């Protein structure tokens, strides 16, 4: 049977009705991944056979293969965070998110490329080479979860688990034309995820439909005693609210996200998408998030401080190699963080940035008094060329200008495709809700998908990789 | 206090030492330029008066989480397992650098 382009729900049904075996499904994706990986460099590790046993009765994901960003501990399977510092590390334990997916019957296919330690917006900071954008191999796939987005776009994996600290799920999802969710901070356990910046790191799925997103999120969301920052709520449901109508919904559009530097095509496509919501009976109004221009500064102060502390543990004694194996971007961030946390500077930098976070939360709180959701572009531009920004770290940091405010405030945001640029590169928009309103943003994303099929972006992205 | 944003090369060496990183002369040169530019950029936060603003450390305000004493067996490592990824072990222990002469 030809499995090409089958959605998660279709694969589940085929396995359940025994039209296809779980082994056939695994082999199908393993073969495709091996075939296209030399071209795209989406994966570090590809497994020849499953490393876990799915129980015969099966959970809801029985027999469904998936890949994860290489920042999750997977027992017995090499985990590198895309860094040479731990290029020979074999985890002795499992991340909670992996454990939950395996318990539901899902089968690990591989580990996906990313910027080393999550430090980057293009995967050019991976110590194992850049991931190519499947739409045009001269362009970046976005980052840091770029391997995951590229794999989904070329249909090498039915779903992926990424990680979003400042846009690392949403930016690559937008650049590769797939669906990505940055969850509310604490919704999904971070236990066993290699830490980048602990007060901002979030674990989220990347998929090729909103339905798949809701199905995966139901499995991985909820309290974990091993992550003290996780939500107290045990479980969540998302599938049963996807069908709600969006009429009467109030959508806010922040004017600051359409300022200087925005690509006219990104602006036009976003406005067209907003038009669809108006057609569906929602109202769209301009709002202001007045401190947007301070987001990057606050974000980089927080993440470099926290990453310098988190990466202090890599000393090559208990596992991995010594600190000479850190590459340029990690060194820059470790030094900047060391500086901002050093004696006499803590109040002026780290604490100041934490106070600015409060200001951002107030901005968004005010906005959500007036509107139900906020919609904006994920990035001011479509994907950029490989090599274009790599020699200018500050320019690279500014790629995240529309994604980091969401991390500073901790709210959820869903990135979905809204069309293609003239050069044929995907453009994405993000749907933001208040804390723990994943049900609402998934519902709205699902209604948009029903109406537009994301302008066939996901379907077109796969065509080149059909055979 | 020295004016912020003016990183010297001595600062670069100092913070490299804080981060336990060894830099070549060429790297000192490169990072001096790049880090100075970034520090200068982040100082746009000075425009904001945050005197009476409380800092946010957890964005949904979770505090005071307790964990029962004791550990599940699945989380216990044998000595052998704990040492498995180490390059340098002796008598079932990690070998570390001498810290006192």
Coordinates of C-alpha atoms in Angstrom, one line a residue:
Chain A
X1 CA 0.0 0.0 0.0
X2 CA 1.2 3.5 -0.8
X3 CA 1.5 5.4 2.5
X4 CA 2.7 8.6 1.0
X5 CA 1.1 11.7 2.6
X6 CA -1.2 9.8 5.0
X7 CA -2.1 11.7 8.0
X8 CA -1.7 10.5 11.6
X9 CA -5.4 9.6 11.8
X10 CA -5.2 7.6 8.5
X11 CA -2.1 5.7 9.6
X12 CA -3.8 4.9 13.0
X13 CA -6.8 3.5 11.1
X14 CA -4.7 1.5 8.7
X15 CA -2.8 -0.1 11.5
X16 CA -5.9 -0.7 13.6
X17 CA -7.8 -2.4 10.8
X18 CA -4.6 -4.5 10.0
X19 CA -4.5 -3.2 6.4
X20 CA -0.8 -2.4 7.2
X21 CA 1.4 -3.7 10.0
X22 CA 3.3 -1.4 12.4
X23 CA 6.5 -2.9 11.0
X24 CA 5.6 -1.8 7.4
X25 CA 4.9 1.7 8.6
X26 CA 8.2 1.9 10.4
X27 CA 10.1 0.5 7.5
X28 CA 8.4 2.9 5.1
X29 CA 9.5 6.0 7.0
X30 CA 12.9 4.6 7.8
X31 CA 13.5 4.0 4.1
X32 CA 12.4 7.5 3.1
X33 CA 14.4 9.1 5.8
X34 CA 17.6 7.3 4.8
X35 CA 17.0 8.2 1.2
X36 CA 16.5 11.9 1.6
X37 CA 18.7 12.6 4.6
X38 CA 21.9 13.0 2.6
X39 CA 20.2 15.8 0.7
X40 CA 18.5 17.6 3.7
X41 CA 20.6 16.6 6.7
X42 CA 17.4 16.5 8.9
X43 CA 18.5 13.7 11.2
X44 CA 21.6 12.8 13.2
X45 CA 20.5 9.3 14.1
X46 CA 18.2 7.0 12.1
X47 CA 17.3 3.7 13.6
X48 CA 17.1 0.5 11.6
X49 CA 14.6 -1.0 13.8
X50 CA 12.4 0.1 16.8
X51 CA 14.2 0.2 20.1
X52 CA 11.0 -0.2 22.2
X53 CA 8.3 -2.8 22.0
X54 CA 4.8 -1.5 21.3
X55 CA 2.3 -3.5 23.3
X56 CA 0.1 -5.7 21.1
X57 CA -3.2 -4.2 22.3
X58 CA -1.7 -0.8 21.7
X59 CA -2.2 2.8 22.8
X60 CA -3.6 5.5 20.6
X61 CA -0.3 5.9 18.8
X62 CA 0.3 2.2 18.3
X63 CA 2.9 1.7 15.6
X64 CA 3.3 5.4 14.6
X65 CA 6.9 6.4 14.1
X66 CA 8.2 9.8 15.0
X67 CA 11.5 11.7 15.5
X68 CA 12.6 14.1 18.2
X69 CA 14.9 17.0 18.2
X70 CA 18.2 15.7 19.4
X71 CA 17.9 17.4 22.8
X72 CA 15.8 14.7 24.5
X73 CA 17.2 11.8 26.5
X74 CA 16.3 8.6 24.8
X75 CA 17.6 5.6 26.7
X76 CA 20.2 3.7 24.7
X77 CA 19.9 6.0 21.7
X78 CA 22.7 8.6 21.2
X79 CA 21.7 12.1 22.1
X80 CA 24.0 15.0 21.1
X81 CA 22.1 18.3 21.3
X82 CA 24.0 18.8 18.0
X83 CA 27.2 19.5 19.9
X84 CA 30.6 17.8 19.8
X85 CA 30.7 18.3 23.5
X86 CA 28.5 15.2 24.0
X87 CA 28.8 13.5 20.6
X88 CA 29.3 10.1 22.3
X89 CA 26.7 10.3 25.0
X90 CA 24.2 7.4 25.3
X91 CA 21.5 8.4 27.8
X92 CA 20.8 6.0 30.6
X93 CA 17.2 7.3 31.1
X94 CA 14.2 8.7 29.2
X95 CA 12.7 12.2 29.0
X96 CA 9.1 12.2 30.2
X97 CA 7.8 13.3 26.8
X98 CA 9.5 10.4 25.2
X99 CA 8.3 8.0 27.9
X100 CA 4.7 9.1 27.4
X101 CA 4.8 8.7 23.6
X102 CA 6.3 5.3 23.9
X103 CA 3.7 4.3 26.4
X104 CA 1.0 5.4 23.9
X105 CA 2.6 3.0 21.4
X106 CA 4.7 5.5 19.2
X107 CA 8.0 4.2 17.9
X108 CA 11.2 6.3 17.7
X109 CA 12.5 6.7 14.2
X110 CA 15.4 9.0 14.8
X111 CA 16.9 12.1 16.3
X112 CA 16.6 15.4 14.4
X113 CA 19.3 18.0 13.7
X114 CA 19.1 21.4 15.4
X115 CA 21.4 24.3 16.4
X116 CA 23.7 23.1 19.1
X117 CA 22.0 23.4 22.5
X118 CA 19.1 25.2 20.8
X119 CA 21.3 28.2 20.2
X120 CA 20.2 29.6 16.9
X121 CA 17.5 30.3 14.3
X122 CA 18.8 28.4 11.3
X123 CA 20.6 25.1 12.3
X124 CA 23.8 26.7 11.0
X125 CA 25.1 26.4 14.6
X126 CA 24.7 22.6 14.5
X127 CA 28.2 21.0 14.9
X128 CA 27.0 18.4 12.4
X129 CA 26.1 20.6 9.4
X130 CA 23.2 22.8 8.4
X131 CA 19.7 21.4 7.6
X132 CA 18.6 22.3 4.1
X133 CA 15.1 23.8 3.5
X134 CA 13.2 21.1 1.5
X135 CA 11.5 23.8 -0.6
X136 CA 14.8 25.2 -1.8
X137 CA 18.1 23.7 -0.6
X138 CA 20.0 27.0 -0.8
X139 CA 17.8 28.3 2.1
X140 CA 17.8 27.5 5.8
X141 CA 15.1 25.4 7.4
X142 CA 14.9 27.8 10.3
X143 CA 16.0 26.9 13.9
X144 CA 16.7 25.7 16.2
X145 CA 14.3 22.7 15.6
X146 CA 15.1 22.9 11.8
X147 CA 15.7 19.2 11.2
X148 CA 12.3 18.4 12.6
X149 CA 10.5 20.9 10.4
X150 CA 12.4 19.8 7.3
X151 CA 11.6 16.1 8.0
X152 CA 7.9 16.9 8.3
X153 CA 7.8 19.0 5.2
X154 CA 9.4 16.2 3.1
X155 CA 7.1 13.6 4.8
X156 CA 10.1 11.7 6.3
X157 CA 8.4 11.5 9.7
X158 CA 4.6 11.6 10.6
X159 CA 5.2 13.9 13.6
X160 CA 8.1 15.4 15.5
X161 CA 8.8 16.7 19.0
X162 CA 10.6 20.1 18.9
X163 CA 11.6 22.5 21.6
X164 CA 10.8 26.3 21.7
X165 CA 12.8 28.7 23.9
X166 CA 12.6 31.8 21.7
X167 CA 10.9 30.6 18.5
X168 CA 12.7 27.3 17.9
X169 CA 9.5 25.4 16.9
X170 CA 7.5 28.2 15.3
X171 CA 10.2 29.7 13.1
X172 CA 11.3 26.5 11.4
X173 CA 7.6 25.4 11.1
X174 CA 7.0 28.7 9.2
X175 CA 10.1 28.5 7.1
X176 CA 9.3 24.9 6.0
X177 CA 5.5 25.2 5.8
X178 CA 4.3 22.9 8.6
X179 CA 2.4 23.2 11.9
X180 CA 4.3 24.0 15.1
X181 CA 3.1 24.6 18.6
X182 CA 4.9 26.5 21.4
X183 CA 2.9 25.5 24.5
X184 CA 2.3 27.4 27.7
X185 CA 5.4 27.2 29.9
X186 CA 4.9 24.2 32.1
X187 CA 2.2 22.5 30.1
X188 CA 4.6 19.7 29.0
X189 CA 7.3 18.3 31.2
X190 CA 10.9 19.4 30.5
X191 CA 12.3 16.4 32.5
X192 CA 15.0 14.8 30.4
X193 CA 15.2 17.7 27.9
X194 CA 18.7 19.0 27.6
X195 CA 18.3 22.5 29.2
X196 CA 19.0 25.7 27.2
X197 CA 17.3 28.4 29.3
X198 CA 15.2 26.8 32.0
X199 CA 12.7 29.6 32.6
X200 CA 11.8 29.8 28.9
X201 CA 12.2 26.2 27.5
X202 CA 9.0 24.5 26.3
X203 CA 8.5 21.1 24.7
X204 CA 6.0 21.0 21.8
X205 CA 4.9 18.9 18.9
X206 CA 5.4 19.7 15.2
X207 CA 2.9 18.1 12.8
X208 CA 1.3 18.4 9.3
X209 CA -2.2 19.1 10.6
X210 CA -3.9 20.7 13.5
X211 CA -5.8 17.5 14.3
X212 CA -2.5 15.6 14.6
X213 CA -1.3 18.4 16.9
X214 CA -4.3 18.1 19.2
X215 CA -3.9 14.3 19.3
X216 CA -0.2 14.4 20.2
X217 CA -0.6 17.2 22.8
X218 CA -3.3 15.3 24.7
X219 CA -0.7 12.5 25.3
X220 CA 2.2 14.6 26.4
X221 CA 0.5 17.5 28.3
X222 CA 0.0 17.4 32.1
X223 CA 1.7 17.4 35.4
X224 CA 5.0 15.6 35.9
X225 CA 6.4 15.3 39.4
X226 CA 9.9 15.2 38.0
X227 CA 9.6 18.8 36.6
X228 CA 8.9 21.2 39.5
X229 CA 7.8 23.9 37.0
X230 CA 5.1 21.8 35.3
X231 CA 1.4 22.5 35.6
X232 CA -0.5 21.0 38.5
X233 CA -3.3 19.8 36.2
X234 CA -3.0 16.1 35.3
X235 CA -4.5 16.0 31.9
X236 CA -6.0 18.1 29.1
X237 CA -8.3 17.4 26.1
X238 CA -8.1 19.2 22.8
X239 CA -9.7 17.0 20.1
X240 CA -13.2 17.5 21.3
X241 CA -13.2 21.3 20.9
X242 CA -11.7 21.5 17.4
X243 CA -15.2 21.7 15.8
X244 CA -16.3 24.9 17.6
X245 CA -17.2 27.7 15.2
X246 CA -15.1 30.9 15.3
X247 CA -18.0 33.4 14.6
X248 CA -18.1 36.1 17.2
X249 CA -14.4 35.6 18.1
X250 CA -12.4 38.8 18.6
X251 CA -8.9 38.7 17.1
X252 CA -6.3 41.3 17.9
X253 CA -3.5 42.2 15.4
X254 CA -0.5 44.0 17.0
X255 CA 0.5 47.0 14.9
X256 CA 4.1 46.7 16.1
X257 CA 4.5 43.4 14.2
X258 CA 4.0 45.1 10.9
X259 CA 6.6 47.8 11.3
X260 CA 10.0 48.4 9.8
X261 CA 11.6 45.4 8.1
X262 CA 8.5 43.4 7.3
X263 CA 8.4 41.8 3.9
X264 CA 5.4 43.1 1.9
X265 CA 4.4 39.6 1.0
X266 CA 4.4 38.5 4.6
X267 CA 2.2 41.4 5.4
X268 CA -0.2 40.8 2.5
X269 CA -0.5 37.0 3.2
X270 CA -1.2 37.7 6.9
X271 CA -3.9 40.2 6.0
X272 CA -5.5 37.7 3.6
X273 CA -5.5 35.1 6.3
X274 CA -7.2 37.6 8.7
X275 CA -9.8 38.2 5.9
X276 CA -10.6 34.5 6.1
X277 CA -11.4 34.8 9.8
X278 CA -13.7 37.8 9.1
X279 CA -15.4 35.7 6.4
X280 CA -16.0 33.1 9.1
X281 CA -17.6 35.6 11.4
X282 CA -14.8 36.8 13.6
X283 CA -13.9 40.4 14.1
X284 CA -10.4 41.7 13.6
X285 CA -9.1 44.8 15.3
X286 CA -5.7 46.5 15.6
X287 CA -4.1 46.4 19.1
X288 CA -0.8 47.6 20.5
X289 CA 1.9 45.6 22.3
X290 CA 4.0 48.7 23.0
X291 CA 7.2 47.2 24.3
X292 CA 7.8 44.8 21.4
X293 CA 11.1 46.5 20.4
X294 CA 12.6 45.5 23.8
X295 CA 11.9 41.8 23.4
X296 CA 15.2 40.7 21.9
X297 CA 17.3 42.5 24.4
X298 CA 15.4 41.1 27.4
X299 CA 15.4 37.7 25.8
X300 CA 19.1 37.5 25.1
X301 CA 20.0 38.7 28.6
X302 CA 17.8 35.9 30.1
X303 CA 18.9 33.1 27.8
X304 CA 22.6 33.8 27.9
X305 CA 22.5 34.0 31.7
X306 CA 20.6 30.8 32.1
X307 CA 22.5 28.9 29.5
X308 CA 25.8 29.8 31.0
X309 CA 24.6 28.2 34.2
X310 CA 23.0 25.2 32.5
X311 CA 26.0 24.4 30.4
X312 CA 28.4 24.8 33.3
X313 CA 27.8 21.0 34.0
X314 CA 29.6 19.9 30.8
X315 CA 33.0 19.2 32.1
X316 CA 33.8 15.9 30.4
X317 CA 34.0 14.1 33.8
X318 CA 30.8 12.1 34.0
X319 CA 30.1 12.0 30.3
X320 CA 31.0 13.7 27.0
X321 CA 34.1 15.7 26.1
X322 CA 35.8 18.7 27.7
X323 CA 34.8 22.4 27.2
X324 CA 37.2 22.9 24.3
X325 CA 34.6 21.2 22.2
X326 CA 32.1 24.1 22.5
X327 CA 31.7 25.9 19.1
X328 CA 31.5 29.6 18.5
X329 CA 27.8 30.4 19.3
X330 CA 27.9 28.4 22.6
X331 CA 31.1 30.2 23.5
X332 CA 29.6 33.6 22.8
X333 CA 26.5 32.8 24.9
X334 CA 28.5 31.3 27.8
X335 CA 30.7 34.4 27.9
X336 CA 27.8 36.9 27.6
X337 CA 25.9 35.0 30.4
X338 CA 29.0 34.8 32.5
X339 CA 29.4 38.6 32.1
X340 CA 25.7 39.5 32.9
X341 CA 25.7 37.3 36.0
X342 CA 29.1 38.4 37.3
X343 CA 29.5 40.4 40.4
X344 CA 28.0 43.9 40.2
X345 CA 26.1 43.2 36.9
X346 CA 23.3 40.9 38.1
X347 CA 20.8 43.6 39.0
X348 CA 21.6 45.7 35.9
X349 CA 21.2 42.8 33.4
X350 CA 19.5 39.6 34.6
X351 CA 17.1 41.2 37.1
X352 CA 16.4 44.0 34.8
X353 CA 15.4 41.6 32.1
X354 CA 13.2 39.7 34.5
X355 CA 11.4 43.0 35.3
X356 CA 11.0 43.6 31.6
X357 CA 9.3 40.2 31.4
X358 CA 6.7 41.5 33.8
X359 CA 6.1 44.5 31.6
X360 CA 5.6 42.1 28.7
X361 CA 3.1 40.0 30.7
X362 CA 1.2 43.2 31.5
X363 CA 1.1 44.2 27.8
X364 CA -0.4 40.8 26.8
X365 CA -2.8 40.8 29.8
X366 CA -4.1 44.2 28.7
X367 CA -4.5 42.9 25.2
X368 CA -6.4 39.8 26.3
X369 CA -8.9 42.0 28.2
X370 CA -10.0 43.3 24.9
X371 CA -9.5 40.4 22.4
X372 CA -9.7 36.6 22.6
X373 CA -6.7 35.8 20.5
X374 CA -3.7 37.6 18.9
X375 CA -2.6 36.9 15.3
X376 CA 0.7 38.0 13.8
X377 CA 3.4 36.9 11.4
X378 CA 5.9 34.3 12.8
X379 CA 8.8 36.1 11.1
X380 CA 9.1 39.4 9.3
X381 CA 10.5 37.5 6.3
X382 CA 10.4 34.0 4.7
X383 CA 13.5 31.7 5.1
X384 CA 16.8 33.4 4.4
X385 CA 19.8 32.0 2.4
X386 CA 22.3 29.7 4.1
X387 CA 25.3 31.8 5.1
X388 CA 23.4 35.1 4.9
X389 CA 23.4 35.9 8.6
X390 CA 25.9 33.5 10.1
X391 CA 28.7 36.0 10.4
X392 CA 26.6 38.6 12.2
X393 CA 25.2 37.2 15.4
X394 CA 23.1 40.2 16.2
X395 CA 21.3 40.0 12.8
X396 CA 20.6 36.3 13.5
X397 CA 19.2 37.1 16.9
X398 CA 16.8 39.7 15.4
X399 CA 15.2 36.8 13.3
X400 CA 13.3 36.0 16.4
X401 CA 11.8 39.4 17.0
X402 CA 8.2 38.2 16.5
X403 CA 8.6 34.9 18.4
X404 CA 10.4 35.8 21.7
X405 CA 7.6 38.0 23.3
X406 CA 5.6 34.7 23.5
X407 CA 8.3 33.0 25.4
X408 CA 8.9 36.0 27.7
X409 CA 5.2 35.9 28.7
X410 CA 4.9 32.1 28.7
X411 CA 1.7 32.0 26.6
X412 CA 1.0 29.4 23.8
X413 CA 1.3 30.1 20.1
X414 CA 0.4 28.0 17.1
X415 CA 2.4 28.5 13.8
X416 CA 0.5 27.6 10.6
X417 CA 1.2 28.0 6.9
X418 CA -0.6 30.8 5.1
X419 CA 0.9 30.6 1.6
X420 CA 4.0 30.9 -0.5
X421 CA 6.3 33.9 -1.4
X422 CA 7.1 34.8 -5.0
X423 CA 10.3 32.7 -4.7
X424 CA 8.1 29.7 -3.6
X425 CA 9.0 29.7 0.1
X426 CA 6.4 29.2 2.8
X427 CA 5.1 32.0 5.0
X428 CA 3.6 31.3 8.5
X429 CA 1.4 33.1 10.9
X430 CA 1.1 32.5 14.6
X431 CA -2.1 32.3 16.7
X432 CA -1.5 33.3 20.3
X433 CA -3.8 32.7 23.2
X434 CA -3.6 33.4 26.9
X435 CA -1.9 31.0 29.3
X436 CA -3.3 27.4 29.0
X437 CA -5.6 28.3 26.1
X438 CA -4.2 25.7 23.8
X439 CA -7.7 24.4 23.2
X440 CA -8.8 27.8 21.8
X441 CA -5.8 28.3 19.5
X442 CA -6.0 24.7 18.2
X443 CA -9.7 25.2 17.6
X444 CA -9.1 28.4 15.6
X445 CA -6.2 26.9 13.7
X446 CA -8.3 23.8 12.9
X447 CA -11.2 26.0 11.5
X448 CA -8.7 27.9 9.4
X449 CA -7.3 24.7 8.1
X450 CA -10.8 23.4 7.2
X451 CA -11.5 26.6 5.3
X452 CA -8.2 26.9 3.4
X453 CA -6.3 23.6 3.7
X454 CA -3.4 25.9 4.4
X455 CA -3.5 26.9 0.7
X456 CA -2.1 23.4 -0.1
X457 CA 1.3 24.4 1.3
X458 CA 1.8 21.1 3.1
X459 CA 0.7 19.1 0.1
X460 CA 2.9 21.1 -2.3
X461 CA 5.9 20.8 0.0
X462 CA 5.9 17.0 -0.2
X463 CA 5.5 16.7 -4.0
X464 CA 9.3 16.9 -4.7
X465 CA 9.8 14.0 -2.3
X466 CA 7.2 11.7 -3.6
X467 CA 9.3 8.8 -4.9
Chain B
X1 CA 31.4 51.7 38.6
X2 CA 32.8 51.5 35.0
X3 CA 30.4 52.5 32.3
X4 CA 28.6 49.5 30.9
X5 CA 28.9 48.4 27.3
X6 CA 32.6 49.1 27.1
X7 CA 34.1 45.6 27.1
X8 CA 37.8 45.5 27.1
X9 CA 39.9 42.6 25.9
X10 CA 40.8 42.0 29.5
X11 CA 37.1 41.6 30.2
X12 CA 36.9 39.0 27.4
X13 CA 39.7 37.0 29.0
X14 CA 38.1 37.4 32.5
X15 CA 34.6 36.2 31.3
X16 CA 36.2 33.4 29.3
X17 CA 37.8 32.2 32.6
X18 CA 34.5 32.5 34.4
X19 CA 32.9 30.3 31.7
X20 CA 35.9 27.9 31.9
X21 CA 36.7 28.4 28.2
X22 CA 40.2 28.7 26.6
X23 CA 40.4 31.2 23.8
X24 CA 42.9 31.8 21.1
X25 CA 44.1 35.4 20.4
X26 CA 42.1 35.4 17.2
X27 CA 39.0 34.3 19.2
X28 CA 39.6 37.1 21.7
X29 CA 39.6 39.6 18.9
X30 CA 36.5 38.2 17.3
X31 CA 34.4 37.9 20.4
X32 CA 35.5 41.3 21.7
X33 CA 33.8 42.9 18.6
X34 CA 30.7 40.6 18.6
X35 CA 30.0 40.7 22.4
X36 CA 30.5 44.5 22.5
X37 CA 28.0 44.9 19.8
X38 CA 25.5 42.7 21.6
X39 CA 26.0 44.4 25.0
X40 CA 25.5 47.7 23.3
X41 CA 22.3 46.5 21.8
X42 CA 20.8 45.1 25.0
X43 CA 21.3 48.4 26.7
X44 CA 18.2 49.7 24.9
X45 CA 16.5 48.4 28.1
X46 CA 17.9 51.4 29.9
X47 CA 15.1 53.4 28.3
X48 CA 12.6 51.5 30.5
X49 CA 12.0 52.6 34.1
X50 CA 11.6 49.4 36.1
X51 CA 12.1 50.8 39.6
X52 CA 8.7 49.6 40.9
X53 CA 8.3 46.5 38.7
X54 CA 8.5 43.1 40.2
X55 CA 10.7 40.5 38.4
X56 CA 9.1 37.5 36.8
X57 CA 10.9 34.2 37.1
X58 CA 8.1 31.7 36.3
X59 CA 5.6 33.0 33.8
X60 CA 2.5 31.3 35.2
X61 CA 3.6 31.9 38.8
X62 CA 4.0 28.3 40.0
X63 CA 5.8 28.4 43.4
X64 CA 6.5 26.0 46.2
X65 CA 6.5 22.6 44.7
X66 CA 7.3 19.7 47.0
X67 CA 8.5 16.2 46.2
X68 CA 8.0 13.2 48.5
X69 CA 11.1 11.7 49.9
X70 CA 12.3 8.5 48.2
X71 CA 12.9 7.5 44.6
X72 CA 11.2 5.1 42.3
X73 CA 13.3 2.1 41.4
X74 CA 13.1 3.1 37.7
X75 CA 15.1 6.2 38.5
X76 CA 17.9 4.4 40.4
X77 CA 21.2 3.9 38.6
X78 CA 23.6 1.2 39.4
X79 CA 27.2 2.3 39.9
X80 CA 28.1 0.6 36.6
X81 CA 25.3 2.4 34.8
X82 CA 26.2 5.8 36.2
X83 CA 29.8 5.4 35.0
X84 CA 29.0 4.1 31.6
X85 CA 29.4 7.4 29.8
X86 CA 32.6 8.4 31.6
X87 CA 36.0 8.3 29.8
X88 CA 38.1 8.1 32.9
X89 CA 37.1 5.9 35.8
X90 CA 39.0 4.1 38.5
X91 CA 37.8 1.6 41.1
X92 CA 34.2 2.3 40.1
X93 CA 34.6 6.1 40.5
X94 CA 34.9 9.1 38.3
X95 CA 38.4 10.5 38.0
X96 CA 38.6 14.2 38.5
X97 CA 41.4 16.8 38.3
X98 CA 43.3 17.5 41.5
X99 CA 42.0 20.7 43.1
X100 CA 44.5 21.0 45.9
X101 CA 48.2 20.8 45.6

